[in-house]
mmCIF file of C-alpha atoms in Angstrom:
data_model
loop_
_atom_site.group_PDB
_atom_site.id
_atom_site.type_symbol
_atom_site.label_atom_id
_atom_site.label_comp_id
_atom_site.label_asym_id
_atom_site.label_seq_id
_atom_site.Cartn_x
_atom_site.Cartn_y
_atom_site.Cartn_z
ATOM 1 C CA MET A 636 18.246 14.928 9.869
ATOM 2 C CA ALA A 637 14.557 15.651 10.352
ATOM 3 C CA LEU A 638 12.219 13.980 7.884
ATOM 4 C CA THR A 639 9.386 15.749 6.094
ATOM 5 C CA TYR A 640 6.117 14.270 4.875
ATOM 6 C CA ASP A 641 7.630 14.357 1.375
ATOM 7 C CA ASP A 642 10.141 11.769 2.645
ATOM 8 C CA ILE A 643 7.316 9.625 4.020
ATOM 9 C CA ALA A 644 5.376 9.869 0.751
ATOM 10 C CA GLU A 645 8.496 8.833 -1.176
ATOM 11 C CA GLN A 646 8.989 5.812 1.063
ATOM 12 C CA GLN A 647 5.342 4.790 0.758
ATOM 13 C CA ALA A 648 5.743 4.812 -3.032
ATOM 14 C CA ASP A 649 8.997 2.821 -2.776
ATOM 15 C CA ILE A 650 7.263 0.072 -0.797
ATOM 16 C CA VAL A 651 4.440 -0.587 -3.272
ATOM 17 C CA GLY A 652 6.501 -2.139 -6.089
ATOM 18 C CA PRO A 653 8.480 -4.732 -4.073
ATOM 19 C CA LEU A 654 5.289 -5.960 -2.375
ATOM 20 C CA LEU A 655 3.444 -6.629 -5.644
ATOM 21 C CA PRO A 656 4.718 -10.244 -6.042
ATOM 22 C CA TYR A 657 3.115 -11.110 -2.702
ATOM 23 C CA PHE A 658 -0.264 -10.176 -4.129
ATOM 24 C CA ARG A 659 -0.276 -13.797 -5.379
ATOM 25 C CA ALA A 660 1.998 -15.433 -2.781
ATOM 26 C CA PRO A 661 0.240 -16.556 0.413
ATOM 27 C CA LEU A 662 1.233 -15.440 3.874
ATOM 28 C CA PRO A 663 1.950 -18.185 6.458
ATOM 29 C CA ASP A 664 -1.730 -18.538 7.401
ATOM 30 C CA GLY A 665 -3.004 -18.581 3.799
ATOM 31 C CA GLN A 666 -4.068 -14.934 3.654
ATOM 32 C CA PHE A 667 -2.891 -12.653 0.833
ATOM 33 C CA ILE A 668 -1.839 -9.034 0.486
ATOM 34 C CA ARG A 669 -4.819 -7.305 -1.133
ATOM 35 C CA GLY A 670 -3.607 -3.734 -0.997
ATOM 36 C CA VAL A 671 -0.996 -1.248 0.139
ATOM 37 C CA LEU A 672 -2.397 2.095 1.298
ATOM 38 C CA PRO A 673 -0.697 5.419 2.055
ATOM 39 C CA SER A 674 -1.531 6.256 5.652
ATOM 40 C CA PRO A 675 -3.187 9.701 5.824
ATOM 41 C CA PRO A 676 -0.788 12.528 6.730
ATOM 42 C CA PRO A 677 0.836 13.323 9.035
ATOM 43 C CA SER A 678 1.056 9.626 9.951
ATOM 44 C CA GLU A 679 4.528 8.182 9.256
ATOM 45 C CA ALA A 680 3.247 4.748 8.322
ATOM 46 C CA VAL A 681 2.053 2.467 5.558
ATOM 47 C CA ARG A 682 -1.069 0.313 5.652
ATOM 48 C CA VAL A 683 -1.033 -3.245 4.301
ATOM 49 C CA VAL A 684 -4.417 -4.864 3.590
ATOM 50 C CA VAL A 685 -4.681 -8.650 3.885
ATOM 51 C CA GLY A 686 -7.542 -11.012 3.167
ATOM 52 C CA PRO A 687 -8.594 -14.037 1.105
ATOM 53 C CA PRO A 688 -7.159 -14.473 -2.406
ATOM 54 C CA ARG A 689 -10.482 -13.771 -4.121
ATOM 55 C CA GLY A 690 -13.728 -12.099 -3.260
ATOM 56 C CA GLY A 691 -14.191 -11.508 0.415
ATOM 57 C CA THR A 692 -15.934 -8.658 2.164
ATOM 58 C CA PRO A 693 -14.393 -5.669 3.946
ATOM 59 C CA ASP A 694 -15.229 -7.106 7.366
ATOM 60 C CA GLY A 695 -13.170 -10.176 6.450
ATOM 61 C CA MET A 696 -10.022 -8.135 5.812
ATOM 62 C CA THR A 697 -7.415 -6.655 8.119
ATOM 63 C CA VAL A 698 -5.449 -3.448 7.632
ATOM 64 C CA TRP A 699 -2.057 -3.446 9.348
ATOM 65 C CA GLU A 700 -0.779 0.078 9.969
ATOM 66 C CA ILE A 701 2.996 -0.278 10.218
ATOM 67 C CA PRO A 702 5.145 2.694 11.297
ATOM 68 C CA LEU A 703 7.966 3.527 8.924
ATOM 69 C CA ARG A 704 10.168 4.502 11.850
ATOM 70 C CA THR A 705 10.052 4.075 15.596
ATOM 71 C CA ALA A 706 9.257 7.007 17.876
ATOM 72 C CA GLY A 707 12.200 9.345 18.158
ATOM 73 C CA ASP A 708 14.183 7.490 15.485
ATOM 74 C CA ALA A 709 15.771 9.882 13.007
ATOM 75 C CA GLY A 710 17.546 7.100 11.108
ATOM 76 C CA ASP A 711 16.586 5.169 7.987
ATOM 77 C CA LEU A 712 12.948 4.499 7.255
ATOM 78 C CA ALA A 713 11.609 0.949 7.143
ATOM 79 C CA GLY A 714 11.668 -0.506 3.627
ATOM 80 C CA ALA A 715 9.576 -3.065 1.772
ATOM 81 C CA ASP A 716 11.544 -6.020 3.177
ATOM 82 C CA ASP A 717 11.015 -4.728 6.724
ATOM 83 C CA VAL A 718 7.296 -4.295 6.115
ATOM 84 C CA LEU A 719 6.952 -7.757 4.532
ATOM 85 C CA GLY A 720 8.819 -9.373 7.439
ATOM 86 C CA MET A 721 6.475 -7.634 9.871
ATOM 87 C CA VAL A 722 3.338 -8.735 7.975
ATOM 88 C CA ARG A 723 4.541 -12.337 7.791
ATOM 89 C CA ALA A 724 5.196 -12.351 11.533
ATOM 90 C CA LEU A 725 1.708 -10.971 12.169
ATOM 91 C CA HIS A 726 0.270 -13.927 10.231
ATOM 92 C CA THR A 727 2.255 -16.554 12.123
ATOM 93 C CA GLY A 728 0.576 -17.923 15.221
ATOM 94 C CA THR A 729 -2.051 -16.167 17.316
ATOM 95 C CA GLN A 730 -1.877 -12.398 17.688
ATOM 96 C CA ILE A 731 -3.725 -10.464 20.392
ATOM 97 C CA PHE A 732 -4.110 -6.677 20.260
ATOM 98 C CA SER A 733 -5.567 -4.287 22.799
ATOM 99 C CA SER A 734 -8.705 -2.393 21.846
ATOM 100 C CA SER A 735 -6.721 0.854 22.017
ATOM 101 C CA ARG A 736 -4.812 -0.253 18.918
ATOM 102 C CA THR A 737 -7.790 -1.405 16.853
ATOM 103 C CA ASP A 738 -10.308 0.539 14.807
ATOM 104 C CA THR A 739 -12.137 0.269 11.494
ATOM 105 C CA VAL A 740 -11.436 1.921 8.141
ATOM 106 C CA MET A 741 -13.517 1.495 4.975
ATOM 107 C CA GLY A 742 -15.357 -1.339 6.734
ATOM 108 C CA MET A 743 -12.094 -3.207 7.426
ATOM 109 C CA ARG A 744 -10.479 -3.954 10.763
ATOM 110 C CA LEU A 745 -7.548 -1.593 11.340
ATOM 111 C CA VAL A 746 -4.704 -2.564 13.670
ATOM 112 C CA ARG A 747 -1.964 -0.089 14.563
ATOM 113 C CA VAL A 748 1.108 -2.276 14.945
ATOM 114 C CA ASP A 749 3.722 -1.678 17.625
ATOM 115 C CA PRO A 750 7.011 -2.730 15.949
ATOM 116 C CA ALA A 751 8.630 -3.223 19.363
ATOM 117 C CA ALA A 752 6.130 -6.006 20.105
ATOM 118 C CA VAL A 753 6.628 -7.952 16.842
ATOM 119 C CA GLU A 754 9.737 -9.849 15.742
ATOM 120 C CA PRO A 755 9.864 -9.600 11.920
ATOM 121 C CA ALA A 756 10.183 -12.835 9.968
ATOM 122 C CA ASP A 757 13.478 -13.329 8.155
ATOM 123 C CA PRO A 758 13.481 -13.282 4.326
ATOM 124 C CA ASP A 759 13.519 -16.718 2.680
ATOM 125 C CA GLU A 760 15.529 -17.838 -0.354
ATOM 126 C CA GLY A 761 12.711 -16.801 -2.682
ATOM 127 C CA ASP A 762 12.805 -13.258 -1.306
ATOM 128 C CA LEU A 763 16.571 -13.043 -1.753
ATOM 129 C CA ALA A 764 16.422 -14.421 -5.295
ATOM 130 C CA LEU A 765 13.666 -11.970 -6.162
ATOM 131 C CA VAL A 766 15.807 -9.041 -4.984
ATOM 132 C CA VAL A 767 18.648 -10.115 -7.300
ATOM 133 C CA LEU A 768 16.387 -10.649 -10.312
ATOM 134 C CA ARG A 769 14.382 -7.494 -9.721
ATOM 135 C CA THR A 770 17.577 -5.452 -9.487
ATOM 136 C CA LEU A 771 18.807 -6.827 -12.807
ATOM 137 C CA LEU A 772 15.498 -6.434 -14.635
ATOM 138 C CA HIS A 773 14.359 -3.174 -13.047
ATOM 139 C CA PRO A 774 17.420 -1.295 -11.813
ATOM 140 C CA TRP A 775 16.748 1.623 -9.495
ATOM 141 C CA THR A 776 16.206 4.952 -11.197
ATOM 142 C CA GLU A 777 15.428 8.349 -9.756
ATOM 143 C CA GLU A 778 12.859 8.932 -12.495
ATOM 144 C CA ARG A 779 9.318 7.866 -11.702
ATOM 145 C CA PRO A 780 6.250 7.577 -13.897
ATOM 146 C CA VAL A 781 3.746 10.416 -13.600
ATOM 147 C CA PRO A 782 1.546 10.173 -11.660
ATOM 148 C CA ARG A 783 3.411 8.364 -8.876
ATOM 149 C CA LEU A 784 1.697 5.253 -7.509
ATOM 150 C CA ARG A 785 1.387 5.500 -3.721
ATOM 151 C CA GLY A 786 -0.838 2.474 -3.188
ATOM 152 C CA PHE A 787 -3.613 0.196 -4.423
ATOM 153 C CA LEU A 788 -6.571 -1.785 -3.114
ATOM 154 C CA LEU A 789 -8.366 -4.681 -4.809
ATOM 155 C CA ARG A 790 -11.998 -3.950 -4.006
ATOM 156 C CA ASP A 791 -13.730 -6.823 -5.846
ATOM 157 C CA PRO A 792 -12.836 -9.287 -8.634
ATOM 158 C CA ASP A 793 -13.099 -6.597 -11.340
ATOM 159 C CA ARG A 794 -12.388 -3.352 -9.510
ATOM 160 C CA MET A 795 -9.187 -1.846 -8.169
ATOM 161 C CA ARG A 796 -8.525 1.524 -6.550
ATOM 162 C CA LEU A 797 -5.224 3.213 -7.415
ATOM 163 C CA TYR A 798 -3.724 5.897 -5.176
ATOM 164 C CA CYS A 799 -1.528 8.424 -6.995
ATOM 165 C CA ASP A 800 0.105 11.797 -6.591
ATOM 166 C CA ARG A 801 2.136 14.141 -8.760
ATOM 167 C CA GLU A 802 5.639 15.529 -8.484
ATOM 168 C CA GLY A 803 5.754 18.348 -5.973
ATOM 169 C CA ASP A 804 2.298 17.537 -4.598
ATOM 170 C CA THR A 805 1.852 14.731 -2.067
ATOM 171 C CA ALA A 806 -1.962 15.062 -1.969
ATOM 172 C CA VAL A 807 -3.281 11.631 -2.955
ATOM 173 C CA VAL A 808 -5.914 11.249 -5.671
ATOM 174 C CA ALA A 809 -7.585 7.845 -6.001
ATOM 175 C CA ALA A 810 -8.919 6.315 -9.211
ATOM 176 C CA ASP A 811 -11.259 3.339 -9.462
ATOM 177 C CA VAL A 812 -10.518 1.176 -12.520
ATOM 178 C CA ARG A 813 -11.938 -2.039 -13.944
ATOM 179 C CA LEU A 814 -9.426 -4.873 -14.222
ATOM 180 C CA SER A 815 -11.148 -6.039 -17.403
ATOM 181 C CA GLY A 816 -11.280 -2.530 -18.859
ATOM 182 C CA ALA A 817 -9.188 -0.961 -21.596
ATOM 183 C CA LEU A 818 -5.716 -0.673 -20.071
ATOM 184 C CA THR A 819 -4.430 1.764 -22.685
ATOM 185 C CA ALA A 820 -7.326 4.144 -21.998
ATOM 186 C CA VAL A 821 -6.690 4.054 -18.247
ATOM 187 C CA LEU A 822 -2.961 4.667 -18.726
ATOM 188 C CA ALA A 823 -3.780 7.638 -20.957
ATOM 189 C CA ALA A 824 -6.156 9.069 -18.347
ATOM 190 C CA LEU A 825 -3.920 8.662 -15.287
ATOM 191 C CA PRO A 826 -1.462 11.516 -16.022
ATOM 192 C CA SER A 827 -4.298 14.040 -15.876
ATOM 193 C CA LEU A 828 -5.782 12.573 -12.694
ATOM 194 C CA THR A 829 -5.006 15.513 -10.469
ATOM 195 C CA GLU A 830 -6.552 17.868 -13.018
ATOM 196 C CA GLU A 831 -9.925 16.125 -12.808
ATOM 197 C CA GLU A 832 -12.511 17.452 -10.386
ATOM 198 C CA GLY A 833 -13.438 14.066 -8.968
ATOM 199 C CA THR A 834 -15.381 13.798 -5.737
ATOM 200 C CA ALA A 835 -14.385 14.289 -2.127
ATOM 201 C CA PRO A 836 -14.416 10.828 -0.510
ATOM 202 C CA GLY A 837 -14.966 12.187 2.998
ATOM 203 C CA ASP A 838 -14.840 9.496 5.660
ATOM 204 C CA ALA A 839 -15.476 6.796 3.043
ATOM 205 C CA ASP A 840 -11.774 6.685 2.177
ATOM 206 C CA PRO A 841 -9.346 8.676 4.330
ATOM 207 C CA HIS A 842 -6.371 7.677 2.168
ATOM 208 C CA CYS A 843 -7.107 10.209 -0.590
ATOM 209 C CA SER A 844 -8.228 13.790 -0.999
ATOM 210 C CA ARG A 845 -10.265 13.142 -4.155
ATOM 211 C CA LEU A 846 -11.720 10.129 -5.962
ATOM 212 C CA VAL A 847 -12.060 9.722 -9.732
ATOM 213 C CA ASP A 848 -14.182 6.990 -11.334
ATOM 214 C CA LEU A 849 -12.449 5.513 -14.401
ATOM 215 C CA THR A 850 -14.444 2.279 -14.479
ATOM 216 C CA GLY A 851 -16.275 3.467 -17.578
ATOM 217 C CA TRP A 852 -13.096 3.972 -19.641
#
């Protein structure tokens, strides 16, 4: 069955939640997941941002663009465990990439990963235990909060960018929030995100169509 971009958007949203615990768990080389970004359409991929646990500058981070399916594959899309296994493998040992697969985005190094060239790392006992506990505490439901979270990016110690969309509309709207800000005010503002005018990010952030600043809330 042919997949639509709605299917890709759904899978991007599904991947965000399971990767959140690894925001604080180091990768094999000591780097950390700093963000999960929805690759701009029509790309069938997800972008995982890695860098130091705190601070850091964009040029010290790497964005791994990981396809959610291989070329010509009409089967199941890659899930969060597949993506995590790929990222762990990429941070084990020395990796060399041709210049044709590298670029920059938002000041960060972007690498378009070829899944055929990377052997994903197997899940460890902590991963397996987390799946069991997460399933018991947060069983799968078809209902999602509105707006739907498609990704996030920690931009500095007190600033995070959230990437959201609404049911029936896969256009991504980003919102900058302060981590030390009033959480209840931000949660109240998020449902009306797509109704705000915001600003067009242009080439500054290709992962969203509009950007809303909620750091003053």
